[in-house]
């Protein structure tokens, strides 16, 4: 059902074939700065396993991977200072999937964006 392309750019980052600016690395998860940031804080969080989308990850990742991913995601929101609960101005989590979601890189990732007012949730587009 899910066809993972191991030549995608995040797979290459995970194999060390291209560099990244790592924010945090754990056993199952890597977080790094987006190369084209759209907000003062723009971090990408990815599982190390070969998952294409959120639903793929949720269906097929192990409990350990899912726990590690979620704890890491929350930790980065706090450690980058964007967390509203921790005195920051807040943030948005985004995970694009597939064509309608305009997913550019077919390896599941969550964007953490913050550090400015981000505007409304979805832009209207024709
Ligand atoms: P998406 O549309 O959700 O698939 O977004 C993919 C994101 O990956 C974009 O925000 C890109 O700027 C980012 N990106 C692409 N290549 C790299 C790279 N080599 N290092 C870090 N971020 C990247």
Coordinates of C-alpha atoms in Angstrom, one line a residue, residues 11-113:
X11 CA 16.6 9.2 3.3
X12 CA 19.9 10.6 2.0
X13 CA 20.2 12.8 5.0
X14 CA 19.6 9.8 7.3
X15 CA 22.3 7.8 5.4
X16 CA 24.7 10.7 5.9
X17 CA 25.0 11.3 2.1
X18 CA 24.0 14.9 2.4
X19 CA 24.6 17.3 5.3
X20 CA 22.0 18.7 7.7
X21 CA 21.8 21.1 10.6
X22 CA 20.8 18.7 13.3
X23 CA 18.7 20.1 16.2
X24 CA 18.3 16.8 18.1
X25 CA 18.9 13.1 17.3
X26 CA 17.5 10.2 19.3
X27 CA 17.4 6.4 18.7
X28 CA 14.4 6.6 16.3
X29 CA 14.1 10.3 15.4
X30 CA 16.1 13.1 13.7
X31 CA 15.3 16.8 13.9
X32 CA 17.0 19.3 11.7
X33 CA 16.6 22.9 10.4
X34 CA 14.6 23.4 7.3
X35 CA 16.9 24.5 4.5
X36 CA 14.4 27.2 3.4
X37 CA 12.9 28.4 6.6
X38 CA 9.5 30.0 6.5
X39 CA 9.5 31.3 10.1
X40 CA 12.3 32.3 12.5
X41 CA 12.0 28.8 14.0
X42 CA 11.4 26.1 11.3
X43 CA 12.5 22.6 12.3
X44 CA 11.7 19.3 10.5
X45 CA 11.2 16.2 12.7
X46 CA 11.5 12.8 10.9
X47 CA 11.4 9.2 12.1
X48 CA 14.5 7.2 11.0
X49 CA 12.3 4.5 9.7
X50 CA 11.0 4.4 6.0
X51 CA 7.6 5.9 6.3
X52 CA 5.9 8.0 3.6
X53 CA 3.1 9.8 5.5
X54 CA 1.7 10.2 9.0
X55 CA -0.9 7.5 8.4
X56 CA 1.8 5.1 7.2
X57 CA 3.9 5.8 10.3
X58 CA 0.9 5.5 12.6
X59 CA -0.1 2.2 11.1
X60 CA 3.3 0.5 10.7
X61 CA 5.8 2.0 13.1
X62 CA 6.6 0.2 16.4
X63 CA 5.3 1.6 19.7
X64 CA 8.9 2.6 20.5
X65 CA 9.3 4.6 17.3
X66 CA 6.0 6.4 17.8
X67 CA 6.7 7.2 21.5
X68 CA 10.2 8.4 20.7
X69 CA 8.9 10.5 17.8
X70 CA 6.2 12.2 19.8
X71 CA 8.4 12.9 22.8
X72 CA 11.1 14.3 20.6
X73 CA 8.6 16.5 18.8
X74 CA 7.4 18.0 22.1
X75 CA 10.9 18.3 23.4
X76 CA 11.9 20.4 20.5
X77 CA 8.9 22.7 20.8
X78 CA 10.1 23.4 24.4
X79 CA 13.9 23.5 23.7
X80 CA 13.6 25.9 20.7
X81 CA 11.6 28.2 22.9
X82 CA 8.5 28.4 20.8
X83 CA 6.2 26.5 23.2
X84 CA 3.4 28.7 24.5
X85 CA 3.3 26.7 27.7
X86 CA 7.0 27.4 28.3
X87 CA 6.8 31.2 27.7
X88 CA 7.3 31.2 23.9
X89 CA 4.8 32.8 21.6
X90 CA 3.5 29.5 20.2
X91 CA 4.0 27.4 17.1
X92 CA 2.3 25.3 14.5
X93 CA 2.8 21.7 13.6
X94 CA 2.3 20.8 9.9
X95 CA 2.6 17.4 8.2
X96 CA 1.9 17.5 4.4
X97 CA 0.9 14.2 2.8
X98 CA 0.5 13.4 -0.9
X99 CA -0.6 15.5 -3.8
X100 CA -3.4 17.4 -2.2
X101 CA -1.2 18.1 0.8
X102 CA 1.5 19.3 -1.5
X103 CA 4.1 17.0 0.0
X104 CA 7.5 17.7 -1.5
X105 CA 9.6 15.1 0.2
X106 CA 8.1 11.6 0.5
X107 CA 9.5 10.7 3.9
X108 CA 7.1 11.5 6.7
X109 CA 8.0 14.7 8.5
X110 CA 6.4 17.2 10.8
X111 CA 7.3 20.9 10.4
X112 CA 7.6 22.9 13.6
X113 CA 7.1 26.6 12.7

